[in-house]
Short mmCIF file of C-alpha atoms and ligand atoms in Angstrom, two decimals:
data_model
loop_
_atom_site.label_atom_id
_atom_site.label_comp_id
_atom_site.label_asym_id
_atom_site.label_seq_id
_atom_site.Cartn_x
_atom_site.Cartn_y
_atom_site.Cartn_z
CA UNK W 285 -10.10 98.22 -11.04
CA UNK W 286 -8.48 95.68 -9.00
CA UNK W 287 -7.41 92.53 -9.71
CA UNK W 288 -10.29 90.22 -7.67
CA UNK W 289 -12.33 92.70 -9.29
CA UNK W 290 -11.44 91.74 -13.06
CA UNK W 291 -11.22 87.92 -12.04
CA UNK W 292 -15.35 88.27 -10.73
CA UNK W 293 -16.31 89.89 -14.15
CA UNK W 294 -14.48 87.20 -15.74
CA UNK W 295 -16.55 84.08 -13.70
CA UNK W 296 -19.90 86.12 -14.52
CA UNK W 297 -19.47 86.44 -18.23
CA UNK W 298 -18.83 82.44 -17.84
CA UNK W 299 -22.08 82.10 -15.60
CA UNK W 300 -24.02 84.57 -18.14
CA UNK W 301 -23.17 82.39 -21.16
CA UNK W 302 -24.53 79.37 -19.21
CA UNK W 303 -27.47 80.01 -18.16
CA UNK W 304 -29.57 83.34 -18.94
CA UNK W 305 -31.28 83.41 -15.42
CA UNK W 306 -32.00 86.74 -13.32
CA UNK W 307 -32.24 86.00 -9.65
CA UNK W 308 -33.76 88.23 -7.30
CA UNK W 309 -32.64 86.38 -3.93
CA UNK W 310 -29.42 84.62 -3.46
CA UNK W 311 -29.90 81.74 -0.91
CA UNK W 312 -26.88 79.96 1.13
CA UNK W 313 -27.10 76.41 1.89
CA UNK W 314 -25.28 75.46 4.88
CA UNK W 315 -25.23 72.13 6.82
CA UNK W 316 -28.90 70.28 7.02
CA UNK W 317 -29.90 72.27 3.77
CA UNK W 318 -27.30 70.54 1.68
CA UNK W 319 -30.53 68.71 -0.70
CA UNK W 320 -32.91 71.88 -0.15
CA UNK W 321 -32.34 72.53 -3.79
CA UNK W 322 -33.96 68.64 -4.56
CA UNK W 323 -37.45 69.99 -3.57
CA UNK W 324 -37.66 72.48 -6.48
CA UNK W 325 -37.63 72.04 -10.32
CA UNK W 326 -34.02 72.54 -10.60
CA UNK W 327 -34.14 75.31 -14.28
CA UNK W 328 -29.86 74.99 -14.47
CA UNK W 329 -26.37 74.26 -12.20
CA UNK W 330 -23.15 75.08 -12.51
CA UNK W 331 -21.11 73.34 -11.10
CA UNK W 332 -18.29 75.13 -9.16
CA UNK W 333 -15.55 73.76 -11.05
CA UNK W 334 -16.60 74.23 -14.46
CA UNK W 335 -16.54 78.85 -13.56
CA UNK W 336 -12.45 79.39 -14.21
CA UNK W 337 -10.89 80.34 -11.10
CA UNK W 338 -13.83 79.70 -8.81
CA UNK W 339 -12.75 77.96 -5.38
CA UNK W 340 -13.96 74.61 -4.57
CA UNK W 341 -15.37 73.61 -1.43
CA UNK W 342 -13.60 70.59 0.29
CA UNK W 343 -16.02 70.12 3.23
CA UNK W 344 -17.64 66.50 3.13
CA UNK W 345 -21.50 67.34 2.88
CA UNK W 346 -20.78 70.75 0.87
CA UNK W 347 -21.67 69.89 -2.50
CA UNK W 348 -20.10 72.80 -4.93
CA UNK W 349 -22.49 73.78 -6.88
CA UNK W 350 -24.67 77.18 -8.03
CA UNK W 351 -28.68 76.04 -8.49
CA UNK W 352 -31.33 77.67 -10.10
CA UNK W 353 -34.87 77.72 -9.54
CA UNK W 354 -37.94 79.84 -8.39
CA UNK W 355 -39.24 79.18 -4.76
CA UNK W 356 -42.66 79.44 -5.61
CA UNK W 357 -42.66 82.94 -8.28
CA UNK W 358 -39.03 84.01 -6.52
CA UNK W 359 -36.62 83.39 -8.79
CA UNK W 360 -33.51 82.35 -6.65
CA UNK W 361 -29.90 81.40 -6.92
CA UNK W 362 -28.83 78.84 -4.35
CA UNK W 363 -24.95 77.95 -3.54
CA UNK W 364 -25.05 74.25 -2.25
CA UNK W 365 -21.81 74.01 -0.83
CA UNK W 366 -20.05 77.40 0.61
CA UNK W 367 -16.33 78.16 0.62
CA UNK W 368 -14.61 78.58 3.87
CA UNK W 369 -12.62 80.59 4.93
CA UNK W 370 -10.44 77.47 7.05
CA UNK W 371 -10.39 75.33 3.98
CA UNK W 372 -7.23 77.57 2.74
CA UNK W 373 -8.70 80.03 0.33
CA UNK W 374 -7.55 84.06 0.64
CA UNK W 375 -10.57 86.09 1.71
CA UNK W 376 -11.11 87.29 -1.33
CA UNK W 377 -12.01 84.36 -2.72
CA UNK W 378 -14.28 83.25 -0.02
CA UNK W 379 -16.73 86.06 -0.90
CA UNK W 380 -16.16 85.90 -4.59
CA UNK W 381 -19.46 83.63 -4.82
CA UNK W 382 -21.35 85.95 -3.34
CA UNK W 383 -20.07 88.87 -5.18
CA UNK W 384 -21.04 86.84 -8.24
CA UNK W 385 -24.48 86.29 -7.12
CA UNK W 386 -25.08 90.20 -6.57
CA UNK W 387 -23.61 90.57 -9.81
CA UNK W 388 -25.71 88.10 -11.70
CA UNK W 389 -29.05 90.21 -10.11
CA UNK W 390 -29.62 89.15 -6.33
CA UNK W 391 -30.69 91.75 -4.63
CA UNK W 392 -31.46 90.41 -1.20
CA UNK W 393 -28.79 87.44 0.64
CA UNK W 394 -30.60 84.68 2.72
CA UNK W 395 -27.59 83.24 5.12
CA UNK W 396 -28.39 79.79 6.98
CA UNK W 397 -25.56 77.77 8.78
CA UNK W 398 -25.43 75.26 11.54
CA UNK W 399 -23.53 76.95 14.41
CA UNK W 400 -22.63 75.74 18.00
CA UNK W 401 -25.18 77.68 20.59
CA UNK W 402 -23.08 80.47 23.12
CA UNK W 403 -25.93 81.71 24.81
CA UNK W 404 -26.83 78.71 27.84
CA UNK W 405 -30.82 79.66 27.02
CA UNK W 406 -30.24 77.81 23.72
CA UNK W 407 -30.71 73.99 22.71
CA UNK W 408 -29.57 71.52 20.09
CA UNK W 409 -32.17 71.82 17.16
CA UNK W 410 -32.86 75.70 17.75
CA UNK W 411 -33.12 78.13 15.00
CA UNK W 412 -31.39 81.58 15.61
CA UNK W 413 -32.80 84.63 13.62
CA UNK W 414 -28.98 86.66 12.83
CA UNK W 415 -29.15 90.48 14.25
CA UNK W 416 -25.95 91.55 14.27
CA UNK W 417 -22.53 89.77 13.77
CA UNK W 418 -18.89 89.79 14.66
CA UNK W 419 -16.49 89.42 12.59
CA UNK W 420 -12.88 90.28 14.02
CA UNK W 421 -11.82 87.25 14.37
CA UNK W 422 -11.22 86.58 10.94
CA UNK W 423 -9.90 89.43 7.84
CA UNK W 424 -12.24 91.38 6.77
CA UNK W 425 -12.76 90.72 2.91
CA UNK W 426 -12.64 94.43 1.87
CA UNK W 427 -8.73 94.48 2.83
CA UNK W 428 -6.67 95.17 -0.06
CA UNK W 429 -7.98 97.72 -3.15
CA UNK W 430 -11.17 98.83 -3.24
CA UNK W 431 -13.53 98.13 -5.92
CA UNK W 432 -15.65 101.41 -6.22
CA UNK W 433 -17.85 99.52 -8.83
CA UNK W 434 -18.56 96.93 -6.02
CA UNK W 435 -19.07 99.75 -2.79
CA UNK W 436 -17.40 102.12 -0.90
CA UNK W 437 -14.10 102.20 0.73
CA UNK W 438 -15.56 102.38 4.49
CA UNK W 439 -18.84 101.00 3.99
CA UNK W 440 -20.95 101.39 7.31
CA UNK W 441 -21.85 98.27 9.04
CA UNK W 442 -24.48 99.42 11.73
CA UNK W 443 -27.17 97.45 10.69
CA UNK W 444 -26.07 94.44 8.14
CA UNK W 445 -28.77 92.47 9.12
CA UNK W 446 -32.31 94.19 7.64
CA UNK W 447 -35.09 95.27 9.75
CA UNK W 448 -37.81 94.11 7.03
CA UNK W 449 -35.95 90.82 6.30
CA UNK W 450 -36.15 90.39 10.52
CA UNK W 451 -39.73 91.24 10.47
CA UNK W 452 -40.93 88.71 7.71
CA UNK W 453 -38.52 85.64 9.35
CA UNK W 454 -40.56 86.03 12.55
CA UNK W 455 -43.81 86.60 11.38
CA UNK W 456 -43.28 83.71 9.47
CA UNK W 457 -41.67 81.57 11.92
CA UNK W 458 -44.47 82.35 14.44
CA UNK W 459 -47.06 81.27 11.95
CA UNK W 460 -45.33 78.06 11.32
CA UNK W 461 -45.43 77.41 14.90
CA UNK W 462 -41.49 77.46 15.06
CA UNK W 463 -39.08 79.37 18.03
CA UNK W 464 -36.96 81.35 16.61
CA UNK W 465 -34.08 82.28 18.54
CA UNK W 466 -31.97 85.58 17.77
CA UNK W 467 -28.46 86.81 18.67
CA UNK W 468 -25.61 87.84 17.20
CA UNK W 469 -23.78 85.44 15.16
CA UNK W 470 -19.43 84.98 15.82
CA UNK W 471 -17.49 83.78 13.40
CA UNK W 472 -14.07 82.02 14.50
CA UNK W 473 -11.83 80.75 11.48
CA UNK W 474 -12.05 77.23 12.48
CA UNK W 475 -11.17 73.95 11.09
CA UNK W 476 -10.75 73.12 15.02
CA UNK W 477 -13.81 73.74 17.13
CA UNK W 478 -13.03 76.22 20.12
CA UNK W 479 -12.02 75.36 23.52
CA UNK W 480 -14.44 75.95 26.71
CA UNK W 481 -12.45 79.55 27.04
CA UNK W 482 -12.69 80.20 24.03
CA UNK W 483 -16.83 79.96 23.96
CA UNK W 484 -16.73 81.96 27.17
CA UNK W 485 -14.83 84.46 25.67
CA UNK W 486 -17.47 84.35 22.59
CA UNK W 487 -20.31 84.39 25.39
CA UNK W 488 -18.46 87.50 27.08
CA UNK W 489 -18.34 89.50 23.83
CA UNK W 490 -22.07 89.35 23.60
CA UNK W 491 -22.42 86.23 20.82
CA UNK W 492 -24.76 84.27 21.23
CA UNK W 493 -23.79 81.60 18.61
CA UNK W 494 -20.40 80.67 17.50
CA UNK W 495 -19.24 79.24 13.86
CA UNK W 496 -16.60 79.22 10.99
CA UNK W 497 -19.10 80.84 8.37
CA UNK W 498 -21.27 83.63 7.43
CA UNK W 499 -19.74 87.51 9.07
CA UNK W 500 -17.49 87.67 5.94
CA UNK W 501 -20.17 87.17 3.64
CA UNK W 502 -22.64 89.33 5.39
CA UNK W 503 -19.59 92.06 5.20
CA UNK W 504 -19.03 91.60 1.29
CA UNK W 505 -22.87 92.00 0.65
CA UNK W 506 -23.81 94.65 2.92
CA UNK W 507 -20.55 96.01 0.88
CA UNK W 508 -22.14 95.70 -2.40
CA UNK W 509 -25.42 97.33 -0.55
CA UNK W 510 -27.45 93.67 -0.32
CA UNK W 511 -30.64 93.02 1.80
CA UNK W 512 -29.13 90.55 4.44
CA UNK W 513 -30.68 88.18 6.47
CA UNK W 514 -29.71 85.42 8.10
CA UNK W 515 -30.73 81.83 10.21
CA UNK W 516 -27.95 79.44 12.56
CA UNK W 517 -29.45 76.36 13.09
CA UNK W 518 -27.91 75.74 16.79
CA UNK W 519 -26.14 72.17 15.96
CA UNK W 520 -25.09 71.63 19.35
CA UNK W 521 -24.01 73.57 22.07
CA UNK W 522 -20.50 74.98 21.87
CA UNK W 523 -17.76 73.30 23.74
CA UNK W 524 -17.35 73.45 27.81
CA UNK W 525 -21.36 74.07 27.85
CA UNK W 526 -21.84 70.42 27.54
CA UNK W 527 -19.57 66.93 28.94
CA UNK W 528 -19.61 65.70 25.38
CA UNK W 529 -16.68 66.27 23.42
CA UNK W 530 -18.06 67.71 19.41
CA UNK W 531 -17.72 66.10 16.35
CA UNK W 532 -18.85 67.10 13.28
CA UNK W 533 -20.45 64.22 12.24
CA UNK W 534 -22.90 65.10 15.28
CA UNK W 535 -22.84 68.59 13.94
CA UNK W 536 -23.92 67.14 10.68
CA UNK W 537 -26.43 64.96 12.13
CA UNK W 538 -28.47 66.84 14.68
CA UNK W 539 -28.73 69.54 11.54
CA UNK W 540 -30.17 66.78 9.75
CA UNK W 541 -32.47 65.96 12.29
CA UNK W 542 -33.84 69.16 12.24
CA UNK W 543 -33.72 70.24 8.40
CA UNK W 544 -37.57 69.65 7.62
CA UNK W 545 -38.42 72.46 9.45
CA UNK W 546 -35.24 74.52 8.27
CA UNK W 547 -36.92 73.80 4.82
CA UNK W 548 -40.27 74.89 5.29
CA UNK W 549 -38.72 77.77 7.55
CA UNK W 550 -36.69 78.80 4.97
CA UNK W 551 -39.40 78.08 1.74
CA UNK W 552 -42.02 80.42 3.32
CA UNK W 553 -39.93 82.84 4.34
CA UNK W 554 -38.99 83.60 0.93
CA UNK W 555 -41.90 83.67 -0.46
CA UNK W 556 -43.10 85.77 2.23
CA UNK W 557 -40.43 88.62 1.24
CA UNK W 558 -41.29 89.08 -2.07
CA UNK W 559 -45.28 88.85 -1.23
N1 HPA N 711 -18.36 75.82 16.82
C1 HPA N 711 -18.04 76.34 15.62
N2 HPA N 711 -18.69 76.08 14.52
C2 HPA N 711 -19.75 75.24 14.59
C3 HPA N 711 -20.13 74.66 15.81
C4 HPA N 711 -19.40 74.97 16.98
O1 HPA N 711 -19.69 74.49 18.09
N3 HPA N 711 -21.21 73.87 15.54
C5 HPA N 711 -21.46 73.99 14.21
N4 HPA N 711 -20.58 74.82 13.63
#
């Protein structure tokens, strides 16, 4: 038993002794979700810096904090505020949150993020259903001892992204009335957005959208044998596909712009899954 491995029992037996809640879906909050959790009767929080040895997310508009409450009769951990993986934090501890939410009864992982569009059929404001991911660019967060109790040494990674999970976000998205886009999903380490040969490079390898998120949880769940599925919200299009230089306040705000029908995107979806 390795030593990230004793440190997660360690944060669940402090989660467990908060709050006796059993979660079937874990949901990740990322940029234009950050008050999703404000729609529902909130049942209990923990805040990330009261679980001992839990990284803290330093982003401004990443609140840290674990939520609890059903979406309609799914009962449902949410993480308002993600780690990163730019933010300084070893890999390990990047996944550790969702390694805790598997452990605390999640069975299936609902991704969202804003992410910069790679693929020049995409817009600002789009939604991108997940498919397949790549992750090279940044560690993998299996390196280092593996945990049998949490999967295997080589776990296979040919379909992260489930079929089922796929099936329900468009059926749901088309009875909403909403496009939904899908592609495979880059992650870059960031802080610094990419250069215009940099996206073209991203476009080359066959992604479609490009961000600093996501891949390395996707690879610790599917790790731990999760149900993954995931939604970018296309903030912008990366850099070089545009004249305008990107800022992440225009990240933040064209995610707000479009985070009512993230929400409802999101809300049925769920629901939908467990009907
Ligand atoms: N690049 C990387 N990450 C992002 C972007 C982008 O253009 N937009 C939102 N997150």
């Amino acid at each position: 038993m390795g030593q990230g491995y004793e440190k997660l029992q360690r944060c669940c037996e402090s989660c467990r002794n908060r709050i006796p809640f059993a979660p079937k879906l874990a949901l990740i909050l990322g940029s234009g979700l950050g008050d999703y959790a404000e729609n529902f009767p909130i049942e209990g929080e923990i805040p990330y810096q009261e679980i001992e040895g839990f990284p803290v997310s330093t982003v401004p508009g990443h609140r840290g904090r674990f939520v609890f409450a059903h979406i309609g009769q799914v009962p449902v951990v949410m993480m308002q505020g993600r780690v990163h993986y730019y933010e300084g934090y070893p890999m390990d501890d990047v996944v550790l949150p969702i390694r805790l939410m598997r452990k605390m009864g999640a069975e299936v992982l609902f991704l969202t993020n804003a992410a910069g569009g790679v693929n020049y059929e995409f817009q600002a404001g789009d939604f991108m259903m997940i498919t397949d991911q790549i992750s090279s660019f940044v560690p993998s967060p299996l390196i280092g001892p593996n945990s049998e109790e949490l999967g295997p040494r080589f776990p296979d990674m040919s379909q992260i992204y489930d079929r089922d999970l796929q099936e329900v976000l468009r059926d749901t998205a088309k009875n909403l009335g909403i496009t939904l886009r899908e592609g495979t999903y880059i992650q870059l380490t960031g802080p610094n957005f990419e250069t215009p040969h940099e996206v073209k490079m991203c476009r080359i390898l066959g992604a479609d959208a490009v961000g600093m998120s996501t891949a390395c949880e996707a690879v610790a769940a599917n790790h731990m044998g999760m149900k993954i599925c995931g939604i970018s919200c296309i903030s912008n299009l990366a850099c070089g596909m545009t004249e305008q230089p990107l800022s992440h306040q225009e990240v933040q705000e064209a995610a707000d712009r479009v985070a009512p029908l993230f929400r409802r995107l999101v809300t049925e979806s769920i629901q939908a899954m467990f009907r």
